XYZ file of C-alpha atoms in Angstrom:
614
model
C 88.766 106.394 96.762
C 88.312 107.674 100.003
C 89.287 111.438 100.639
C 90.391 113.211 104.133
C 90.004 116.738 105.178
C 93.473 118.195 106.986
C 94.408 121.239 108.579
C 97.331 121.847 106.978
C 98.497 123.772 109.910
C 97.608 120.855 112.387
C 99.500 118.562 109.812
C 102.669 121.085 110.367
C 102.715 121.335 113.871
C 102.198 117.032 114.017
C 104.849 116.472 111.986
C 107.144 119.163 113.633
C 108.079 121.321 110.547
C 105.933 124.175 110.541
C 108.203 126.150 108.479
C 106.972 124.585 105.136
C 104.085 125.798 103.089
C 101.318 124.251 101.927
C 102.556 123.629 98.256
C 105.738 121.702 99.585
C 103.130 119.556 101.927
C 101.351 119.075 98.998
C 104.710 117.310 97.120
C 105.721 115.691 99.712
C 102.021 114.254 100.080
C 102.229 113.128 96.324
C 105.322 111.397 96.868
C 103.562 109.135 99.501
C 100.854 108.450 97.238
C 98.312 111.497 98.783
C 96.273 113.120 96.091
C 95.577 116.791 96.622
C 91.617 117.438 95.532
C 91.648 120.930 96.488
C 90.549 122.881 99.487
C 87.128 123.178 101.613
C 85.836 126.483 102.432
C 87.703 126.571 105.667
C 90.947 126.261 103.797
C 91.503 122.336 104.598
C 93.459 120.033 102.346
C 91.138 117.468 100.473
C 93.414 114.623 100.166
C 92.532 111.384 98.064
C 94.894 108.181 98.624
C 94.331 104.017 98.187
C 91.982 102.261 100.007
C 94.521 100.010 101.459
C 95.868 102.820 103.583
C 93.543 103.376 105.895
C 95.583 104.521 108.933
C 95.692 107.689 107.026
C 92.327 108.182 107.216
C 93.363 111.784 110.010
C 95.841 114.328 109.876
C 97.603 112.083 112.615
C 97.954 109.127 110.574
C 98.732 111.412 107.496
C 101.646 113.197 109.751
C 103.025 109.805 110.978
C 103.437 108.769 107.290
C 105.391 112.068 106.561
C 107.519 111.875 110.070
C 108.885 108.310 108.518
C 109.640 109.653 105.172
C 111.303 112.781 106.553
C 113.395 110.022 108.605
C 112.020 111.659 111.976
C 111.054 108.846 112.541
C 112.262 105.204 112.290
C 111.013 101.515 112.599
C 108.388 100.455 114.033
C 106.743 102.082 116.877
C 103.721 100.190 119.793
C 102.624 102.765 122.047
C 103.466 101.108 125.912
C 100.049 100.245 127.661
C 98.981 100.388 131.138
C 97.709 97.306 132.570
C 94.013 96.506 132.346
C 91.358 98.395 134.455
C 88.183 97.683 132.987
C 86.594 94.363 131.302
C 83.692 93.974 128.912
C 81.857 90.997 129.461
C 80.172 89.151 126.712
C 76.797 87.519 127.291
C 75.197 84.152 125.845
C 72.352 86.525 124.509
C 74.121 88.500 122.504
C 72.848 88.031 118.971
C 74.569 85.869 116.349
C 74.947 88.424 113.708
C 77.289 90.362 115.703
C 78.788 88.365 118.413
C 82.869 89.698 118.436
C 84.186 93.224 121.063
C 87.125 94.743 121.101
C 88.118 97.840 122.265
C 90.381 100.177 124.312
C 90.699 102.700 127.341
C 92.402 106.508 126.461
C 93.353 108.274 129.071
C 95.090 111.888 129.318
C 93.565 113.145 126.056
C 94.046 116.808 124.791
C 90.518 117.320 122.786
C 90.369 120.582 121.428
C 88.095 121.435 118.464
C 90.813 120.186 116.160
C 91.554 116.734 117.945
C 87.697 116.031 118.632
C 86.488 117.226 114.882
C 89.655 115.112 114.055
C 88.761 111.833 115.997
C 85.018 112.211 114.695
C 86.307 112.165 110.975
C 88.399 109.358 111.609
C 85.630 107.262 113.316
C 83.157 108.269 110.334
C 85.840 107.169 107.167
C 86.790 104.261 109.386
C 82.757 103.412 109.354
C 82.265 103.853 105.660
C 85.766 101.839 104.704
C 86.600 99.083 107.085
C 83.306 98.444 108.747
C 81.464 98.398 105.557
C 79.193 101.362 106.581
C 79.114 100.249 109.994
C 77.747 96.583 108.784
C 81.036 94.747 109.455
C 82.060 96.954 112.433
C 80.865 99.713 114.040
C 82.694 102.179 116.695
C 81.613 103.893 120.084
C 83.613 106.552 121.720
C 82.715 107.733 125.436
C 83.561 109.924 128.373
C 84.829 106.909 130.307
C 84.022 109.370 133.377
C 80.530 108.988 133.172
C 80.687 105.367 133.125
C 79.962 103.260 136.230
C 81.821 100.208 135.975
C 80.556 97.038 137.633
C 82.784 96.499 140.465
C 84.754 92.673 139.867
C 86.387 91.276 142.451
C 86.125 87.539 141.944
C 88.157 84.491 139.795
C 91.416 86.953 140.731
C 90.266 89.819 138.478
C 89.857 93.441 139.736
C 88.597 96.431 138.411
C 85.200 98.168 136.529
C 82.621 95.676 134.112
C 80.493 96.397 131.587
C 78.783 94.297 129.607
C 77.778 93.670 125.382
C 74.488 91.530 125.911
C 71.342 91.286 123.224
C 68.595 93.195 124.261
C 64.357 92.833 123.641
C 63.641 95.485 120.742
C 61.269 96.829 123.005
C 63.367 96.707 125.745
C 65.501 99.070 128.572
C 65.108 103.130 127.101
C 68.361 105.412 127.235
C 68.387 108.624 125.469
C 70.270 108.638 122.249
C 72.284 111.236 121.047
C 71.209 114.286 119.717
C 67.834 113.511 121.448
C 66.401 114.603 124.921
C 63.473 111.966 124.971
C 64.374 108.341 126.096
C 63.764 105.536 123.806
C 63.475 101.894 123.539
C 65.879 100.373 120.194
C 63.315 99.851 118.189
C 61.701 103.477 118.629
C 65.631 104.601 117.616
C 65.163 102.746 114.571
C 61.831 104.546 113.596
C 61.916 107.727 115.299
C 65.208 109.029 115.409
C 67.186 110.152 111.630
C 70.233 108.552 112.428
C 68.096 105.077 113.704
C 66.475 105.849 110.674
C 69.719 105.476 108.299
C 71.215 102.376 109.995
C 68.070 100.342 110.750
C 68.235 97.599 108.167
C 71.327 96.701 109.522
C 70.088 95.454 112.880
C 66.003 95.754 112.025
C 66.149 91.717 111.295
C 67.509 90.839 114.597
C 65.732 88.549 117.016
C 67.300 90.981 119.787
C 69.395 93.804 119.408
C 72.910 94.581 120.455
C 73.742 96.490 123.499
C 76.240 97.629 125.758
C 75.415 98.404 129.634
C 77.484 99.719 133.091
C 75.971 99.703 136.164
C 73.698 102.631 135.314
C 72.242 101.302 132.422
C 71.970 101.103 128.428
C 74.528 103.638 127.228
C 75.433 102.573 123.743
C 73.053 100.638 120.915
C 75.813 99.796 118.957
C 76.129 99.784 115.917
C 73.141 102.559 115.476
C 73.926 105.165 117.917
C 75.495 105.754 121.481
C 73.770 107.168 124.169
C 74.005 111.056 124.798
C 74.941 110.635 128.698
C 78.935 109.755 127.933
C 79.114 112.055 124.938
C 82.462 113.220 124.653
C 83.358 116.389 124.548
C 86.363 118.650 124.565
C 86.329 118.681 128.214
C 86.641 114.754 128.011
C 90.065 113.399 128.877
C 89.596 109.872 129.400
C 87.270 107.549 126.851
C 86.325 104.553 126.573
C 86.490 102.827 123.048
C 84.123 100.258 122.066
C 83.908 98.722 118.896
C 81.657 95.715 117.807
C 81.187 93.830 115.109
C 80.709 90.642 112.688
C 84.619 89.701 112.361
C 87.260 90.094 114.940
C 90.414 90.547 113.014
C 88.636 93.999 110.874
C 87.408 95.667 114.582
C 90.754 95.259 116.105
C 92.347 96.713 113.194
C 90.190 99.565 112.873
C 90.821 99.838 117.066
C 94.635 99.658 116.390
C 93.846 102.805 113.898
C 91.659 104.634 116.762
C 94.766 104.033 119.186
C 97.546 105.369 116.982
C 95.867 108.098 115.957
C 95.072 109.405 119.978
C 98.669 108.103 121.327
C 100.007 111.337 118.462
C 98.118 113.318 120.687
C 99.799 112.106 124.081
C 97.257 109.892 125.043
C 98.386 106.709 127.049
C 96.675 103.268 125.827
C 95.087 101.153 128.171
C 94.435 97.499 128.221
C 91.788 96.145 127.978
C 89.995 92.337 128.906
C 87.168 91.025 126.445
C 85.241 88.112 128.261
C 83.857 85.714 126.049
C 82.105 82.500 127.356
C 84.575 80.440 125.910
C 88.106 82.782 127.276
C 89.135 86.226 127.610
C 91.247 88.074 125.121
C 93.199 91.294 126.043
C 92.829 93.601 123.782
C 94.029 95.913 121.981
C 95.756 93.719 119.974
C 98.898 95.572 119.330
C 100.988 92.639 118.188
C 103.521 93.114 115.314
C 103.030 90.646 112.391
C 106.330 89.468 110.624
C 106.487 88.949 106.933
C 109.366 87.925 104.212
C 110.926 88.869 101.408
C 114.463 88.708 99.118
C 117.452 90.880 97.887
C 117.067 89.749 94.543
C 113.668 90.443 94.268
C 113.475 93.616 95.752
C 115.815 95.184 93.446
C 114.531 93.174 90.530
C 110.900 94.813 91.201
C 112.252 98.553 91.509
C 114.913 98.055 88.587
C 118.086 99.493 91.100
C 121.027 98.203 92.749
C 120.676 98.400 96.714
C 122.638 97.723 99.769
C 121.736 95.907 102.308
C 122.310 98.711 104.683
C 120.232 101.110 102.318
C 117.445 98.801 101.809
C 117.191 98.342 106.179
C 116.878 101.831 105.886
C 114.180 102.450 103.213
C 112.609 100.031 105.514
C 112.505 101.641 108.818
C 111.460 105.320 107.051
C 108.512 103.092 106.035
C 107.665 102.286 109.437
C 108.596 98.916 109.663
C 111.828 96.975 111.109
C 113.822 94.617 108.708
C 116.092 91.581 110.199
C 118.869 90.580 107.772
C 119.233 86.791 107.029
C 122.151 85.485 105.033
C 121.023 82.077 104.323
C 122.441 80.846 107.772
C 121.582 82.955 111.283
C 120.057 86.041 111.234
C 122.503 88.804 111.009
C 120.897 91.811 112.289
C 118.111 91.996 115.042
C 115.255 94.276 115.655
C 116.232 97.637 117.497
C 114.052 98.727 120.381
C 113.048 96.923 123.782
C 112.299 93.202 124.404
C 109.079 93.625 123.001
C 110.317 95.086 120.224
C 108.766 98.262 120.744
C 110.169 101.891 120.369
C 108.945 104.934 121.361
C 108.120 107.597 118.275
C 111.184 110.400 117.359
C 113.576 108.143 119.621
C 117.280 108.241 118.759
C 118.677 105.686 116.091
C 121.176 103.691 117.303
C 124.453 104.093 115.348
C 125.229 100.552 115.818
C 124.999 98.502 112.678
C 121.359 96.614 112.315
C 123.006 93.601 109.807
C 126.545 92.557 109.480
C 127.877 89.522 107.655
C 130.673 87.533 109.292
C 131.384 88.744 112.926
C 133.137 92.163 112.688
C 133.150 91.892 109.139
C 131.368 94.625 106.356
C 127.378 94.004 105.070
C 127.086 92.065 102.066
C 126.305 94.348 98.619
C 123.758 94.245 96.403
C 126.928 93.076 93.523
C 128.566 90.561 96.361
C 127.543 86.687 94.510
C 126.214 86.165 98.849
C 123.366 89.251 98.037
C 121.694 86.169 96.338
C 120.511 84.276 99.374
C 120.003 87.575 101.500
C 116.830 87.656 102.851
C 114.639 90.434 105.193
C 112.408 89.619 108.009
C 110.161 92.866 107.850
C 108.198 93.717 110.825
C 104.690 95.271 110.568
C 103.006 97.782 112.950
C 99.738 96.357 114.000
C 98.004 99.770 112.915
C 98.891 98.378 108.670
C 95.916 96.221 107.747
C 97.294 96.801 104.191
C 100.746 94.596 104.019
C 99.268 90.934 103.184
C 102.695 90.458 100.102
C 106.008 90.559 99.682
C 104.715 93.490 97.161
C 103.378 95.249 99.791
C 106.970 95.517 101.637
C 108.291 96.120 98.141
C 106.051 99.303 97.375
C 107.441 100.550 100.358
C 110.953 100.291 99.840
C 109.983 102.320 96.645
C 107.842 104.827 97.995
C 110.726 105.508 100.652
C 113.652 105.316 97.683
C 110.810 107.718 95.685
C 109.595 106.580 92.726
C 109.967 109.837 90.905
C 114.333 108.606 91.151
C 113.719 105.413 89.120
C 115.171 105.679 85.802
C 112.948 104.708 83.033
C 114.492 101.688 80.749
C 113.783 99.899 77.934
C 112.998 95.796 78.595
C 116.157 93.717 78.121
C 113.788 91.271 75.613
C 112.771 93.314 72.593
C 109.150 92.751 72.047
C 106.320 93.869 69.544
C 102.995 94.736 70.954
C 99.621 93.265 69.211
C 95.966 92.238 70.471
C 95.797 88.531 71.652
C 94.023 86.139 69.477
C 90.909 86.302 72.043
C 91.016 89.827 72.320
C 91.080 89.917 68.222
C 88.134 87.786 68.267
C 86.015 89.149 71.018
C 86.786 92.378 69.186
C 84.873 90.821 65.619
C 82.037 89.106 67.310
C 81.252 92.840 69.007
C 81.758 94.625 65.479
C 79.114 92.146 64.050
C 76.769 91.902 66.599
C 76.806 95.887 66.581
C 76.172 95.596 62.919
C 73.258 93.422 63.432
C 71.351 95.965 65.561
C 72.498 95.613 68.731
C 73.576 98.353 71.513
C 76.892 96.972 73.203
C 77.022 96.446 76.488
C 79.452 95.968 79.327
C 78.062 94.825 82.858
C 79.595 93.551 86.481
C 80.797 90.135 86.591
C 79.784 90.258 89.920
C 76.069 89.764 91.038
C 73.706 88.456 93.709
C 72.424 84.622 93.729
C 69.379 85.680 93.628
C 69.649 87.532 90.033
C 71.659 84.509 88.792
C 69.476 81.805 89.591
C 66.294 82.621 91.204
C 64.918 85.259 89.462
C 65.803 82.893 86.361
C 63.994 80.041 87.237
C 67.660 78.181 87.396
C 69.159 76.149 90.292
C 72.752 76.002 91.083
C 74.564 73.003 90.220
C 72.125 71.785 87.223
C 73.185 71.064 83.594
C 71.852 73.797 81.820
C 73.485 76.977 80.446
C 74.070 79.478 83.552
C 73.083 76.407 86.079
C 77.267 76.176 87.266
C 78.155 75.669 91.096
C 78.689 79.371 92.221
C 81.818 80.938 92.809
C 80.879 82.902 95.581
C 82.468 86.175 97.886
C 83.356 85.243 101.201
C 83.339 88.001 102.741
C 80.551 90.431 100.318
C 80.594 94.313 100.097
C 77.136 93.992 99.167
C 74.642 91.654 99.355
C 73.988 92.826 95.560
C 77.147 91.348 94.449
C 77.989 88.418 96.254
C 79.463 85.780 93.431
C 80.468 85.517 89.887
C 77.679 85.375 87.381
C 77.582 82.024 85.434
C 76.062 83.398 82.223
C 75.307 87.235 81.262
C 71.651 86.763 80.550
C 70.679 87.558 84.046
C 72.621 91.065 83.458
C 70.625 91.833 80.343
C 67.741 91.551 81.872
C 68.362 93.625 84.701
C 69.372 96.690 82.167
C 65.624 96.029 80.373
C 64.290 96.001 84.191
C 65.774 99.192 84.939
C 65.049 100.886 81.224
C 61.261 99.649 80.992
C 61.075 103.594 80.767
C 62.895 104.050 77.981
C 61.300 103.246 73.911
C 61.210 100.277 72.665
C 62.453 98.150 70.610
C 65.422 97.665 73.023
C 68.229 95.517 71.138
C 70.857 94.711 73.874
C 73.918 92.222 73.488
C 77.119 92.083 75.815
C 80.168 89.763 75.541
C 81.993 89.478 78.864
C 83.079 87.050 81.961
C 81.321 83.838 83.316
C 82.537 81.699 86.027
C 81.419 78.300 87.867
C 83.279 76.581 90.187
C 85.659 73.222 88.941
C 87.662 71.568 91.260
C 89.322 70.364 88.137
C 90.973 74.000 87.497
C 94.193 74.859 89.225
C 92.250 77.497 90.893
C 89.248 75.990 91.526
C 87.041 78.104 88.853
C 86.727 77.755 85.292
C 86.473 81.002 83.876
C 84.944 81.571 79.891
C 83.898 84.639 77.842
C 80.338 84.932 76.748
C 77.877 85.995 74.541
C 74.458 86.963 75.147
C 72.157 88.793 73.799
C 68.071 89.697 74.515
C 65.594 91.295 71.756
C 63.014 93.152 73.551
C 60.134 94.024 71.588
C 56.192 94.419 70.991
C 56.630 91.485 68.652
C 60.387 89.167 69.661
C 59.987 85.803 68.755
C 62.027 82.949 68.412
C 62.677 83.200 64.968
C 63.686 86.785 65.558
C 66.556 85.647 67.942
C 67.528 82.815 65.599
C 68.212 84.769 62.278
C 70.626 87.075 64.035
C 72.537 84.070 65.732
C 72.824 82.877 62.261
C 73.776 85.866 60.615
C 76.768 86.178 63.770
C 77.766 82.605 62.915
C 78.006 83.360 59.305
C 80.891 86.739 59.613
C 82.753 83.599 61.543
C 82.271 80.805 58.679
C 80.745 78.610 61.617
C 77.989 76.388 61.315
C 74.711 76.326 63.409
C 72.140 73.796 64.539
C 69.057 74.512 67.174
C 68.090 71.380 68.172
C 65.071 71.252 70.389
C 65.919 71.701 74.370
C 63.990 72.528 77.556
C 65.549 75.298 79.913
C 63.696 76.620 83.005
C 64.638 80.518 82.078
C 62.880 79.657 78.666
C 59.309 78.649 77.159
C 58.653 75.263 76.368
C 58.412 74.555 72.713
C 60.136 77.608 71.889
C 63.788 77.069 73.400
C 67.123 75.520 71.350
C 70.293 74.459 72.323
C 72.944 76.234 70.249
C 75.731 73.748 68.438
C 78.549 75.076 66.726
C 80.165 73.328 64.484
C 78.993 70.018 66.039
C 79.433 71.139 69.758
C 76.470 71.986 72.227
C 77.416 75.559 73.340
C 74.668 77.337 74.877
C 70.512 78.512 74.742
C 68.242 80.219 72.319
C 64.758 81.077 72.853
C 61.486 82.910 74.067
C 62.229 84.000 77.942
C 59.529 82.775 79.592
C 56.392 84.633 80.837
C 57.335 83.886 84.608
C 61.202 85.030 84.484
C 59.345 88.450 82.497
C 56.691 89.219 85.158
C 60.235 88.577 87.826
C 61.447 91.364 85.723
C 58.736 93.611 85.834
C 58.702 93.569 82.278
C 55.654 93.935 79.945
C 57.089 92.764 76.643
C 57.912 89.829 74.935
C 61.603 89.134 74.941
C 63.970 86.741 72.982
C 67.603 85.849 73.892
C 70.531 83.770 73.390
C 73.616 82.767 75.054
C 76.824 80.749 73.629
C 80.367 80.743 74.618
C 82.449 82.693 72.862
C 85.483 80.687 71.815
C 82.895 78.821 69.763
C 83.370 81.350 67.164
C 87.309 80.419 67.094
């Protein structure tokens, strides 16, 4: 869970009470879901919240969220931008593995020691969080004074250049931060620490990414900027660049850069990314629009609302909510035409949703609170709101949860294990019995551990050979699908223990999935048992009489005929049939998959599915 450092006096004076202490900050914190984790030597507020709220990775973004549920402020708020001044123009060379731009222009910034130690916190969490340790996005922030801007003055667009281009690894030198010697990228990436920590991210490229003004190379994104438009706290204007390997994550993480300096009084300016295919002005400060009922609202937080009270849990969440009634909207969105409102402005005292025309709002008891439904606006610095939950968890937050009145279910009910629970809970008991030390490993893992390291290819007929249910979009390339049989995971534990005495007796029951376009979800999903004897002397036979013995607590019968598996020596593998149905591998691992393993003993396994045992 990611945890923030705050100056609890720079969170007083933000949120404009700096008559309360630091114990009624830290309840009110609570209530919004803020963790206190105790203090830092300098007498800052270690704060631990969800991942999901990641604007509140500063004391601005933490403020903001108290100013709303103090009702300070109200709705939701888009800082007014000035038009665009500067451009960054995207080259054809640029390399594949991190084509997309965005960013922003600051200007009128108040960086004192606070702010700047402030902005570099939120850059750093925003790093290790969003941009997946800079992999899926990576940030720059510069003096935008010592920037030379290519003059433009041609297809009707004015104003300062610079430009995101690939460069030769060997290539133009700039001096990096915290350097005085100029260096090309790939010296960065050998000679300086902080090259040092983020070269395998780029070290692969055929060229490396690189941002240039007129002067030159100023920022080797996303390793480390150059040192001549390091900002200091004499800096009032910067220049935010942010690149990265999906759009949608670096303009949210810009939108979080932007909200967080417009607390200070910055102004926001425009900017225009120049692909070869279009421009795109950015930042992308659009608000995003999602739904949700009356009925369900209430029947997720267990109280009656109003309509009026539920607008207004609403807007002390930071968001607008439009009334519908089942026929024309009844209330609109407060603010200008672009539906934007300036932070601590006055609340109109006109009403936001009426039913018929001069008529009262519909209650939460009226038989029309069935069909009411909220169009809830979203400030474009929430990357977190993708459900109607989301909106819901709100509304509760803002109502505070600590007011809900604990009930009793209206269907009387008698708790018990599930018959698959009860059953995975016997077959652990008795392979525990049998000598085995239980284990309980990732579903997720890498292709390469699943199949290759195996022996096994995707999409054949043997046991753990299932189409891959893979991550789109991978934390880690160590866990980038769901395993299709547990083996793989047992061996990995004897790869990592081949320090530890033998014999090692290791058995784990636990998730497989393949993909089946015959499921409703596109994955068939079953619960497994393996198991792997690792030992001076593990044969076949060894592996066989404990299956046996496991079959036998569960009255189930067992046949082995003959089989060939690639993960398995030939002449010394079995297919596993329980009572009459083929339901996974026994055998001697072969030598090849050991040696993959680093392992120096002979080892035997099996694998079955688990319902076989039913």
């Amino acid at each position: 869970m990611p945890v923030v450092d705050v100056d609890p006096d720079e969170l007083r004076r933000l949120t404009g009470h700096e008559e309360m202490d630091n114990e009624e900050l830290i309840d009110d914190l609570f209530a919004l879901g803020l963790e206190y984790e105790g203090e830092t030597e300098d007498g800052e507020l270690q704060l631990e919240f969800g991942p999901d709220r990641l604007d509140r990775l500063s004391v601005e973004g933490v403020a903001r969220s108290l100013r709303y549920q103090y009702g300070d402020d109200r709705g939701v708020y888009v800082p007014n931008t000035n038009d665009p001044d500067w451009t960054i123009e995207v080259e054809e060379s640029v390399p594949d593995e991190r084509p997309y731009v965005t960013g922003a222009v600051i200007r009128g910034v108040d960086l004192d020691e606070a702010a700047l130690d402030s902005l570099i916190q939120l850059q750093e969490k925003l790093h290790a969080t969003m941009g997946r340790k800079r992999a899926k996005g990576a940030i720059g922030i510069h003096d935008l004074t010592m920037l030379k801007g290519e003059v433009l003055s041609e297809d009707g667009r004015d104003g300062n250049a610079i430009t995101y281009r690939g460069v030769d690894p060997e290539g133009d030198r700039f001096v990096p931060l915290d350097s005085d010697a100029a260096m090309t990228p790939a010296e960065v990436l050998t000679d300086h620490p902080t090259g040092e920590t983020y070269a395998p991210i780029v070290r692969e490229y055929e060229r490396y990414p690189a941002i240039y003004d007129e002067i030159g190379l100023f920022s080797f994104p996303p390793v480390i900027n150059g040192s001549r438009t390091e900002v200091s706290t004499d800096s009032r204007d910067l220049f935010v660049e942010l690149t990265g390997t999906d759009q949608w994550t670096i303009d949210r993480m810009c939108n979080v850069i932007c909200y967080a300096l417009d607390a200070r009084g910055a102004t926001v300016e425009d900017i225009e990314v120049a692909y070869p295919d279009g421009t795109l002005p950015r930042p992308d400060l659009a608000v995003e629009t999602k739904t949700v009922t009356h009925e369900r609202i209430e029947r997720m937080l267990g109280v009656d609302l109003d309509v009026e009270e539920v607008v207004d849990l609403f807007e002390r969440s930071g968001l607008d909510a439009a009334v519908d009634t089942g026929g024309e909207a009844s209330g609109t969105l407060r603010g200008d035409s672009e539906g934007r409102r300036p932070s601590g402005s006055e609340v109109s005292e006109t009403p936001r949703a009426t039913g018929e025309a001069g008529g009262n709002r519909p209650q939460a008891g009226d038989s029309d609170a069935v069909d009411i439904t909220y169009e809830v606006s979203i400030p474009p610095y929430r990357t977190d709101v993708l459900h109607p939950l989301d909106l819901i968890d709100d509304v509760g937050r803002a109502y505070g949860f600590n007011e809900l009145d604990p009930r009793y279910p209206d269907v009387a009910t008698v708790g018990g294990r599930h018959d698959r629970s009860n059953l995975e809970a016997a077959a652990r008991t008795s392979l525990v019995g049998l000598g085995f030390e239980d284990l309980l490993n990732f579903h997720m893992i890498s292709e390469a551990e699943n199949y290759g390291r195996m022996g096994v290819d995707p999409g054949t007929p043997v046991v753990g050979g299932g189409d891959p249910v893979t991550i789109t979009e991978p934390y880690s390339e160590d866990y980038t699908m769901l395993r299709t049989w547990a083996l793989p995971s047992l061996l990995m534990v004897l790869e990592n223990n081949t320090h530890r005495a033998y014999p090692q007796d290791l058995a784990e029951i636990g998730l497989a999935a393949e993909a089946d376009d015959n499921e409703n979800t596109g994955v068939a999903e079953h619960r497994t048992v393996a198991a792997v004897l690792a030992r001076h002397d593990a044969t076949y036979e060894d592996a066989k009489s404990r299956l046996a013995a496991l079959c036998h607590d569960f009255d189930a019968d067992l046949a082995t005929p003959a089989t060939e598996h690639p993960s398995f020596i030939d002449g010394r593998a079995a297919e596993v049939v329980i009572d009459g149905e083929s339901v996974g591998v026994i055998g001697e691992v072969h030598p090849r998959v050991l040696v993959e393993h680093d392992l120096e003993l002979p080892v035997a396994a099996f694998e079955f599915r688990l319902d076989a045992l039913e």
